[in-house]
mmCIF file of C-alpha atoms in Angstrom:
data_model
loop_
_atom_site.group_PDB
_atom_site.id
_atom_site.type_symbol
_atom_site.label_atom_id
_atom_site.label_comp_id
_atom_site.label_asym_id
_atom_site.label_seq_id
_atom_site.Cartn_x
_atom_site.Cartn_y
_atom_site.Cartn_z
ATOM 1 C CA MET F 1 -201.741 -27.503 -147.989
ATOM 2 C CA ALA F 2 -198.025 -26.924 -147.408
ATOM 3 C CA LEU F 3 -196.705 -23.789 -145.767
ATOM 4 C CA CYS F 4 -193.886 -21.795 -147.399
ATOM 5 C CA ASN F 5 -191.086 -23.184 -149.558
ATOM 6 C CA ILE F 6 -187.903 -24.059 -147.622
ATOM 7 C CA ILE F 7 -184.633 -25.409 -149.039
ATOM 8 C CA THR F 8 -182.014 -26.998 -146.782
ATOM 9 C CA ILE F 9 -178.367 -27.114 -147.884
ATOM 10 C CA GLY F 10 -175.515 -29.220 -146.533
ATOM 11 C CA GLY F 11 -174.751 -32.789 -145.576
ATOM 12 C CA ALA F 12 -176.639 -36.058 -145.895
ATOM 13 C CA VAL F 13 -174.921 -39.125 -144.447
ATOM 14 C CA GLU F 14 -175.514 -42.526 -142.962
ATOM 15 C CA ASP F 15 -175.062 -42.386 -139.186
ATOM 16 C CA ILE F 16 -173.666 -45.564 -137.630
ATOM 17 C CA THR F 17 -174.241 -45.171 -133.906
ATOM 18 C CA PHE F 18 -172.633 -47.326 -131.229
ATOM 19 C CA HIS F 19 -173.174 -47.147 -127.478
ATOM 20 C CA THR F 20 -170.599 -47.887 -124.787
ATOM 21 C CA ASP F 21 -170.370 -47.196 -121.058
ATOM 22 C CA GLU F 22 -166.567 -47.510 -120.848
ATOM 23 C CA GLY F 23 -165.710 -43.889 -121.631
ATOM 24 C CA ILE F 24 -164.335 -41.573 -118.939
ATOM 25 C CA LEU F 25 -165.488 -37.946 -118.964
ATOM 26 C CA ILE F 26 -162.652 -35.503 -118.220
ATOM 27 C CA ASN F 27 -163.143 -31.849 -117.297
ATOM 28 C CA ASN F 28 -160.746 -29.664 -119.280
ATOM 29 C CA LYS F 29 -161.784 -26.149 -118.238
ATOM 30 C CA GLN F 30 -158.366 -24.660 -118.989
ATOM 31 C CA ASP F 31 -159.214 -24.941 -122.701
ATOM 32 C CA VAL F 32 -162.226 -22.753 -123.456
ATOM 33 C CA LEU F 33 -162.881 -24.570 -126.759
ATOM 34 C CA ARG F 34 -162.496 -28.141 -125.391
ATOM 35 C CA GLN F 35 -163.963 -27.995 -121.909
ATOM 36 C CA LYS F 36 -164.912 -31.691 -121.717
ATOM 37 C CA LEU F 37 -163.073 -34.720 -123.112
ATOM 38 C CA LEU F 38 -164.168 -38.346 -123.426
ATOM 39 C CA ALA F 39 -161.300 -40.792 -122.885
ATOM 40 C CA PHE F 40 -160.676 -44.520 -123.321
ATOM 41 C CA GLU F 41 -157.799 -46.760 -122.268
ATOM 42 C CA TYR F 42 -155.061 -46.576 -124.895
ATOM 43 C CA GLY F 43 -154.768 -49.817 -126.859
ATOM 44 C CA ALA F 44 -157.801 -51.380 -125.184
ATOM 45 C CA LYS F 45 -160.635 -53.299 -126.835
ATOM 46 C CA ILE F 46 -163.842 -51.407 -126.007
ATOM 47 C CA LYS F 47 -167.135 -53.256 -125.588
ATOM 48 C CA ILE F 48 -170.091 -51.913 -127.592
ATOM 49 C CA ASN F 49 -173.509 -52.383 -125.986
ATOM 50 C CA LYS F 50 -175.693 -51.714 -129.043
ATOM 51 C CA THR F 51 -175.386 -50.414 -132.601
ATOM 52 C CA PHE F 52 -177.835 -48.645 -134.921
ATOM 53 C CA SER F 53 -177.836 -47.167 -138.430
ATOM 54 C CA PHE F 54 -179.841 -44.074 -139.445
ATOM 55 C CA CYS F 55 -179.891 -41.408 -142.134
ATOM 56 C CA GLY F 56 -178.552 -38.091 -140.844
ATOM 57 C CA GLY F 57 -176.555 -34.970 -141.624
ATOM 58 C CA GLY F 58 -177.506 -31.333 -141.114
ATOM 59 C CA ALA F 59 -179.397 -30.812 -144.366
ATOM 60 C CA LEU F 60 -181.263 -34.104 -144.043
ATOM 61 C CA ASN F 61 -182.189 -33.707 -140.369
ATOM 62 C CA THR F 62 -183.539 -30.197 -140.850
ATOM 63 C CA ALA F 63 -185.360 -31.107 -144.068
ATOM 64 C CA VAL F 64 -187.163 -33.950 -142.299
ATOM 65 C CA ASN F 65 -188.236 -31.631 -139.489
ATOM 66 C CA PHE F 66 -189.487 -28.895 -141.826
ATOM 67 C CA SER F 67 -191.446 -31.449 -143.851
ATOM 68 C CA CYS F 68 -192.989 -32.984 -140.724
ATOM 69 C CA LEU F 69 -194.078 -29.489 -139.658
ATOM 70 C CA GLY F 70 -195.950 -29.044 -142.931
ATOM 71 C CA PHE F 71 -193.496 -26.980 -144.970
ATOM 72 C CA GLN F 72 -192.852 -27.579 -148.657
ATOM 73 C CA THR F 73 -189.265 -28.799 -148.369
ATOM 74 C CA THR F 74 -186.434 -29.385 -150.835
ATOM 75 C CA ILE F 75 -182.912 -30.584 -150.004
ATOM 76 C CA LEU F 76 -179.682 -29.618 -151.775
ATOM 77 C CA THR F 77 -176.968 -32.130 -150.920
ATOM 78 C CA ALA F 78 -174.537 -34.560 -152.576
ATOM 79 C CA ILE F 79 -174.481 -38.358 -152.391
ATOM 80 C CA GLY F 80 -172.565 -41.160 -154.076
ATOM 81 C CA ASN F 81 -173.947 -43.692 -156.536
ATOM 82 C CA ASP F 82 -174.075 -46.436 -153.916
ATOM 83 C CA CYS F 83 -176.279 -48.272 -151.426
ATOM 84 C CA ARG F 84 -175.943 -45.530 -148.815
ATOM 85 C CA GLY F 85 -177.066 -42.930 -151.336
ATOM 86 C CA LYS F 86 -180.073 -45.017 -152.349
ATOM 87 C CA LYS F 87 -181.006 -45.458 -148.695
ATOM 88 C CA ILE F 88 -180.916 -41.680 -148.188
ATOM 89 C CA ILE F 89 -183.094 -41.050 -151.269
ATOM 90 C CA GLN F 90 -185.627 -43.625 -150.052
ATOM 91 C CA ASN F 91 -185.711 -41.993 -146.623
ATOM 92 C CA LEU F 92 -186.267 -38.526 -148.106
ATOM 93 C CA ASN F 93 -189.015 -39.756 -150.429
ATOM 94 C CA LYS F 94 -190.742 -41.398 -147.475
ATOM 95 C CA GLN F 95 -190.663 -38.027 -145.669
ATOM 96 C CA LYS F 96 -192.160 -36.264 -148.735
ATOM 97 C CA ILE F 97 -189.039 -34.147 -149.308
ATOM 98 C CA ASN F 98 -188.263 -32.935 -152.832
ATOM 99 C CA THR F 99 -184.989 -34.504 -154.022
ATOM 100 C CA LYS F 100 -184.670 -32.813 -157.444
ATOM 101 C CA LEU F 101 -181.615 -30.773 -156.357
ATOM 102 C CA ILE F 102 -179.608 -33.722 -155.022
ATOM 103 C CA GLN F 103 -176.268 -34.188 -156.789
ATOM 104 C CA LYS F 104 -174.956 -37.710 -157.436
ATOM 105 C CA ILE F 105 -171.157 -37.868 -157.442
ATOM 106 C CA LYS F 106 -169.808 -40.823 -159.456
ATOM 107 C CA ASP F 107 -166.313 -41.112 -157.975
ATOM 108 C CA LYS F 108 -167.129 -40.423 -154.311
ATOM 109 C CA PRO F 109 -169.007 -42.592 -151.795
ATOM 110 C CA THR F 110 -171.945 -41.242 -149.835
ATOM 111 C CA GLY F 111 -170.770 -39.694 -146.576
ATOM 112 C CA PHE F 112 -171.054 -41.561 -143.305
ATOM 113 C CA SER F 113 -170.371 -40.933 -139.643
ATOM 114 C CA LEU F 114 -169.447 -43.098 -136.686
ATOM 115 C CA ILE F 115 -171.181 -41.761 -133.586
ATOM 116 C CA LEU F 116 -169.931 -42.834 -130.174
ATOM 117 C CA VAL F 117 -172.595 -42.511 -127.464
ATOM 118 C CA ASP F 118 -171.559 -42.699 -123.796
ATOM 119 C CA GLN F 119 -173.435 -43.849 -120.695
ATOM 120 C CA ASN F 120 -175.022 -40.391 -120.314
ATOM 121 C CA ASN F 121 -176.254 -40.476 -123.926
ATOM 122 C CA GLU F 122 -173.851 -37.688 -124.906
ATOM 123 C CA HIS F 123 -171.933 -38.254 -128.116
ATOM 124 C CA ILE F 124 -168.833 -37.700 -130.240
ATOM 125 C CA ILE F 125 -168.990 -37.859 -134.048
ATOM 126 C CA PHE F 126 -166.284 -39.186 -136.401
ATOM 127 C CA LEU F 127 -167.227 -37.984 -139.882
ATOM 128 C CA ASP F 128 -166.225 -38.966 -143.422
ATOM 129 C CA ARG F 129 -167.948 -36.385 -145.626
ATOM 130 C CA GLY F 130 -167.455 -38.375 -148.836
ATOM 131 C CA ALA F 131 -169.613 -36.978 -151.649
ATOM 132 C CA ASN F 132 -170.664 -34.037 -149.472
ATOM 133 C CA SER F 133 -167.235 -32.518 -150.139
ATOM 134 C CA GLN F 134 -168.162 -32.233 -153.843
ATOM 135 C CA LEU F 135 -171.357 -30.246 -153.296
ATOM 136 C CA SER F 136 -171.732 -27.198 -155.545
ATOM 137 C CA ILE F 137 -174.428 -24.781 -156.727
ATOM 138 C CA ASN F 138 -175.016 -24.512 -160.469
ATOM 139 C CA ASN F 139 -177.105 -21.893 -162.279
ATOM 140 C CA TYR F 140 -180.243 -24.050 -162.306
ATOM 141 C CA GLN F 141 -180.024 -24.671 -158.565
ATOM 142 C CA LEU F 142 -179.352 -20.985 -157.977
ATOM 143 C CA SER F 143 -182.546 -20.095 -159.857
ATOM 144 C CA ILE F 144 -184.509 -22.457 -157.575
ATOM 145 C CA LEU F 145 -182.861 -21.007 -154.462
ATOM 146 C CA LYS F 146 -183.996 -17.537 -155.504
ATOM 147 C CA GLN F 147 -187.602 -18.723 -155.299
ATOM 148 C CA ALA F 148 -187.368 -20.082 -151.742
ATOM 149 C CA SER F 149 -189.015 -18.298 -148.828
ATOM 150 C CA TRP F 150 -186.253 -19.618 -146.565
ATOM 151 C CA VAL F 151 -182.882 -21.254 -147.150
ATOM 152 C CA TYR F 152 -181.548 -23.205 -144.168
ATOM 153 C CA LEU F 153 -177.784 -23.575 -144.518
ATOM 154 C CA THR F 154 -175.901 -26.197 -142.501
ATOM 155 C CA SER F 155 -172.309 -27.455 -142.363
ATOM 156 C CA LEU F 156 -170.377 -27.370 -145.649
ATOM 157 C CA SER F 157 -167.086 -28.874 -146.821
ATOM 158 C CA GLY F 158 -165.073 -28.921 -150.049
ATOM 159 C CA ASP F 159 -165.314 -25.664 -152.011
ATOM 160 C CA TRP F 160 -167.547 -24.097 -149.374
ATOM 161 C CA GLN F 161 -166.427 -20.513 -150.077
ATOM 162 C CA ASN F 162 -167.779 -20.730 -153.621
ATOM 163 C CA ILE F 163 -171.066 -22.159 -152.334
ATOM 164 C CA LEU F 164 -171.409 -19.228 -149.927
ATOM 165 C CA GLU F 165 -170.541 -16.705 -152.639
ATOM 166 C CA ARG F 166 -173.210 -18.099 -154.953
ATOM 167 C CA LEU F 167 -175.837 -18.553 -152.259
ATOM 168 C CA PHE F 168 -175.484 -15.127 -150.676
ATOM 169 C CA SER F 169 -175.389 -13.473 -154.101
ATOM 170 C CA VAL F 170 -179.167 -13.976 -154.273
ATOM 171 C CA LYS F 171 -179.509 -11.479 -151.415
ATOM 172 C CA ASN F 172 -178.226 -8.767 -153.763
ATOM 173 C CA ALA F 173 -181.255 -9.039 -156.045
ATOM 174 C CA GLU F 174 -183.767 -6.255 -155.416
ATOM 175 C CA ASP F 175 -186.713 -8.576 -156.021
ATOM 176 C CA HIS F 176 -185.453 -11.284 -153.651
ATOM 177 C CA ALA F 177 -187.525 -11.487 -150.476
ATOM 178 C CA GLY F 178 -186.248 -14.858 -149.260
ATOM 179 C CA LYS F 179 -184.383 -15.291 -145.986
ATOM 180 C CA ILE F 180 -181.306 -17.267 -144.960
ATOM 181 C CA ALA F 181 -180.790 -19.123 -141.684
ATOM 182 C CA TRP F 182 -177.274 -20.406 -141.083
ATOM 183 C CA ASN F 183 -175.800 -22.985 -138.743
ATOM 184 C CA PRO F 184 -172.132 -22.993 -139.874
ATOM 185 C CA GLY F 185 -170.019 -26.117 -139.606
ATOM 186 C CA THR F 186 -166.532 -26.777 -138.273
ATOM 187 C CA VAL F 187 -164.694 -25.707 -141.430
ATOM 188 C CA GLN F 188 -166.602 -22.422 -141.611
ATOM 189 C CA LEU F 189 -165.993 -21.699 -137.913
ATOM 190 C CA GLN F 190 -162.261 -22.218 -138.437
ATOM 191 C CA ALA F 191 -162.321 -19.327 -140.925
ATOM 192 C CA GLY F 192 -163.096 -17.053 -137.969
ATOM 193 C CA LEU F 193 -165.536 -14.202 -137.587
ATOM 194 C CA ASN F 194 -163.651 -11.927 -139.970
ATOM 195 C CA GLY F 195 -163.600 -14.644 -142.626
ATOM 196 C CA LEU F 196 -167.386 -15.026 -142.441
ATOM 197 C CA LYS F 197 -168.381 -11.421 -141.836
ATOM 198 C CA LYS F 198 -169.454 -10.558 -145.394
ATOM 199 C CA TYR F 199 -171.870 -13.500 -145.326
ATOM 200 C CA LEU F 200 -173.100 -12.863 -141.796
ATOM 201 C CA LYS F 201 -174.182 -9.373 -142.857
ATOM 202 C CA LYS F 202 -176.686 -11.040 -145.203
ATOM 203 C CA THR F 203 -177.803 -13.699 -142.707
ATOM 204 C CA ASN F 204 -181.260 -13.378 -141.194
ATOM 205 C CA VAL F 205 -180.776 -15.964 -138.440
ATOM 206 C CA LEU F 206 -177.412 -17.254 -137.174
ATOM 207 C CA ILE F 207 -177.735 -20.392 -135.044
ATOM 208 C CA LEU F 208 -174.848 -21.716 -132.939
ATOM 209 C CA ASN F 209 -174.316 -23.820 -129.859
ATOM 210 C CA LYS F 210 -172.253 -22.190 -127.114
ATOM 211 C CA ASP F 211 -169.001 -23.925 -128.099
ATOM 212 C CA GLU F 212 -169.405 -22.734 -131.689
ATOM 213 C CA ALA F 213 -170.234 -19.214 -130.533
ATOM 214 C CA LEU F 214 -167.141 -19.169 -128.309
ATOM 215 C CA GLU F 215 -164.961 -20.350 -131.184
ATOM 216 C CA LEU F 216 -166.096 -17.447 -133.360
ATOM 217 C CA ALA F 217 -165.701 -14.950 -130.529
ATOM 218 C CA VAL F 218 -162.218 -16.263 -129.666
ATOM 219 C CA SER F 219 -161.162 -15.752 -133.287
ATOM 220 C CA LEU F 220 -162.158 -12.097 -132.943
ATOM 221 C CA SER F 221 -160.570 -11.617 -129.511
ATOM 222 C CA ARG F 222 -157.202 -12.706 -130.930
ATOM 223 C CA GLN F 223 -157.351 -9.693 -133.240
ATOM 224 C CA ASN F 224 -159.019 -7.270 -130.826
ATOM 225 C CA SER F 225 -157.264 -6.791 -127.484
ATOM 226 C CA ARG F 226 -160.329 -4.983 -126.108
ATOM 227 C CA ILE F 227 -162.254 -8.280 -126.066
ATOM 228 C CA SER F 228 -161.183 -10.449 -123.114
ATOM 229 C CA SER F 229 -161.875 -14.099 -122.313
ATOM 230 C CA GLY F 230 -164.140 -12.863 -119.521
ATOM 231 C CA ASP F 231 -166.191 -10.860 -122.011
ATOM 232 C CA ILE F 232 -166.973 -13.844 -124.199
ATOM 233 C CA GLN F 233 -167.874 -16.091 -121.255
ATOM 234 C CA ASP F 234 -170.775 -13.756 -120.406
ATOM 235 C CA ILE F 235 -173.687 -14.848 -122.594
ATOM 236 C CA LYS F 236 -175.071 -11.347 -123.208
ATOM 237 C CA ASN F 237 -171.648 -10.057 -124.227
ATOM 238 C CA LEU F 238 -171.229 -13.086 -126.466
ATOM 239 C CA LEU F 239 -174.575 -12.426 -128.163
ATOM 240 C CA LYS F 240 -173.726 -8.761 -128.620
ATOM 241 C CA ILE F 241 -170.274 -9.453 -130.085
ATOM 242 C CA LEU F 242 -171.705 -11.892 -132.625
ATOM 243 C CA LYS F 243 -174.686 -9.666 -133.435
ATOM 244 C CA GLU F 244 -172.273 -6.858 -134.343
ATOM 245 C CA SER F 245 -170.898 -9.079 -137.119
ATOM 246 C CA GLY F 246 -174.147 -8.595 -139.019
ATOM 247 C CA PRO F 247 -176.882 -11.241 -138.579
ATOM 248 C CA GLU F 248 -180.418 -10.020 -137.994
ATOM 249 C CA ILE F 249 -180.978 -12.487 -135.137
ATOM 250 C CA ILE F 250 -178.348 -14.494 -133.262
ATOM 251 C CA VAL F 251 -179.404 -17.672 -131.418
ATOM 252 C CA ILE F 252 -177.122 -19.589 -129.031
ATOM 253 C CA THR F 253 -178.101 -22.945 -127.551
ATOM 254 C CA ASN F 254 -176.494 -24.246 -124.368
ATOM 255 C CA GLY F 255 -177.844 -27.738 -123.780
ATOM 256 C CA LYS F 256 -179.723 -28.232 -120.524
ATOM 257 C CA LYS F 257 -179.039 -24.606 -119.571
ATOM 258 C CA GLY F 258 -181.420 -23.398 -122.271
ATOM 259 C CA ALA F 259 -181.099 -21.093 -125.261
ATOM 260 C CA TYR F 260 -180.538 -17.380 -125.835
ATOM 261 C CA ALA F 261 -181.288 -14.952 -128.645
ATOM 262 C CA TYR F 262 -180.635 -11.314 -129.476
ATOM 263 C CA ASN F 263 -181.995 -9.150 -132.282
ATOM 264 C CA GLY F 264 -180.116 -5.948 -131.490
ATOM 265 C CA LYS F 265 -182.979 -4.589 -129.412
ATOM 266 C CA LYS F 266 -183.931 -7.294 -126.948
ATOM 267 C CA TYR F 267 -182.317 -10.305 -125.289
ATOM 268 C CA TYR F 268 -184.364 -13.498 -125.097
ATOM 269 C CA TYR F 269 -183.979 -16.585 -122.921
ATOM 270 C CA GLN F 270 -185.731 -19.933 -123.150
ATOM 271 C CA LYS F 271 -185.142 -22.579 -120.508
ATOM 272 C CA SER F 272 -184.805 -26.159 -121.663
ATOM 273 C CA VAL F 273 -187.897 -28.329 -121.420
ATOM 274 C CA LYS F 274 -187.549 -30.965 -118.711
ATOM 275 C CA ILE F 275 -187.681 -34.599 -119.777
ATOM 276 C CA LYS F 276 -187.739 -37.727 -117.623
ATOM 277 C CA LYS F 277 -184.551 -39.108 -119.122
ATOM 278 C CA GLN F 278 -182.224 -37.937 -121.865
ATOM 279 C CA MET F 279 -182.073 -40.767 -124.390
ATOM 280 C CA ASN F 280 -180.337 -38.993 -127.260
ATOM 281 C CA THR F 281 -178.416 -35.817 -128.153
ATOM 282 C CA ILE F 282 -177.850 -36.593 -131.849
ATOM 283 C CA GLY F 283 -179.661 -34.128 -134.104
ATOM 284 C CA VAL F 284 -181.073 -32.136 -131.178
ATOM 285 C CA GLY F 285 -179.329 -28.968 -132.383
ATOM 286 C CA ASP F 286 -180.710 -29.464 -135.896
ATOM 287 C CA MET F 287 -184.182 -29.925 -134.431
ATOM 288 C CA PHE F 288 -183.896 -26.741 -132.343
ATOM 289 C CA GLY F 289 -182.555 -24.580 -135.173
ATOM 290 C CA SER F 290 -185.043 -25.699 -137.807
ATOM 291 C CA SER F 291 -187.942 -25.485 -135.341
ATOM 292 C CA PHE F 292 -186.920 -21.938 -134.425
ATOM 293 C CA VAL F 293 -187.018 -20.896 -138.091
ATOM 294 C CA ALA F 294 -190.340 -22.697 -138.545
ATOM 295 C CA GLY F 295 -191.621 -20.851 -135.482
ATOM 296 C CA LEU F 296 -190.764 -17.473 -136.991
ATOM 297 C CA LYS F 297 -193.083 -18.341 -139.868
ATOM 298 C CA LEU F 298 -195.783 -19.936 -137.711
ATOM 299 C CA TYR F 299 -195.803 -17.182 -135.064
ATOM 300 C CA ASN F 300 -195.330 -14.122 -137.260
ATOM 301 C CA ASN F 301 -191.660 -13.518 -136.315
ATOM 302 C CA ASP F 302 -192.299 -13.745 -132.559
ATOM 303 C CA VAL F 303 -188.826 -14.688 -131.259
ATOM 304 C CA GLN F 304 -189.937 -15.834 -127.794
ATOM 305 C CA LYS F 305 -192.716 -18.079 -129.099
ATOM 306 C CA SER F 306 -190.327 -19.478 -131.707
ATOM 307 C CA MET F 307 -187.749 -20.320 -129.023
ATOM 308 C CA ARG F 308 -190.392 -22.036 -126.894
ATOM 309 C CA PHE F 309 -191.543 -24.047 -129.911
ATOM 310 C CA ALA F 310 -187.938 -25.006 -130.689
ATOM 311 C CA ALA F 311 -187.227 -26.031 -127.086
ATOM 312 C CA LYS F 312 -190.264 -28.327 -127.002
ATOM 313 C CA ASN F 313 -189.315 -30.033 -130.255
ATOM 314 C CA ALA F 314 -185.675 -30.397 -129.196
ATOM 315 C CA ALA F 315 -186.791 -31.979 -125.912
ATOM 316 C CA LEU F 316 -188.944 -34.436 -127.830
ATOM 317 C CA THR F 317 -185.907 -35.484 -129.875
ATOM 318 C CA ALA F 318 -183.731 -35.799 -126.759
ATOM 319 C CA SER F 319 -186.323 -38.003 -125.042
ATOM 320 C CA ARG F 320 -186.393 -40.493 -127.917
ATOM 321 C CA GLY F 321 -183.801 -43.233 -128.169
ATOM 322 C CA ARG F 322 -181.861 -43.857 -131.356
#
């Protein structure tokens, strides 16, 4: 028997992954938002060691994890009427994920990404959102969203403000008991903390990696002279600043250094789970975030147990090659 009803919203793409050991990692600490750069010789022909193709994207990755954990899972995303789109549908059906809310866009191809993986199995993603940029929420889909126990919102593009307006409007209904977890994407982060504040006030769980958290905090510090660059580098200050924007729980992941959370009353820390060798970093953040939300349901809202559960699942993903 399935657990509660969860709907994931956001991107579904084909990931084309290629590995190379010719990249040079450059420390760039003078730029708080771009602290590490991966460089290649200009004009050179770069050797690729191996190439793979997978289905990915924030909504797809998290939907697969929720379904594997036993939750009744539906995905709301947009694909093109093409081979990539058919491949994604087949993958979702295989994972027992409900695809009734998927939108097929006639004049746009299914999104895809080119993922460059270096010798340390860290990665950079080049993304063409394709049909994902046409995602919308109609009245029928909104009625289904109102019935969900949890909505897990990932990166959006296109008319994302309208999607947020419609989605968060369900929180205004007195009879709505569902919760929203949000891992905002690049376009949303560029709107800054003030641009997202009215939505964050209705967010139950905000999930960010440290770079994303810094980007939001920097946007606020530019408008508030009382917040210094030193303030936002301290993880507890960073959690507090973001918590004040409204979410019930703020979670920040920081790779091998672990993860942090704050609910306004208590700070939480979870160290990363050691693995013999890191084979992959693609989708690890999606695995952590969705596992944390699953943990809240499985462990009766125990934040520490949920973080431990998320860390174990993220480590499992990182230890598997792609």
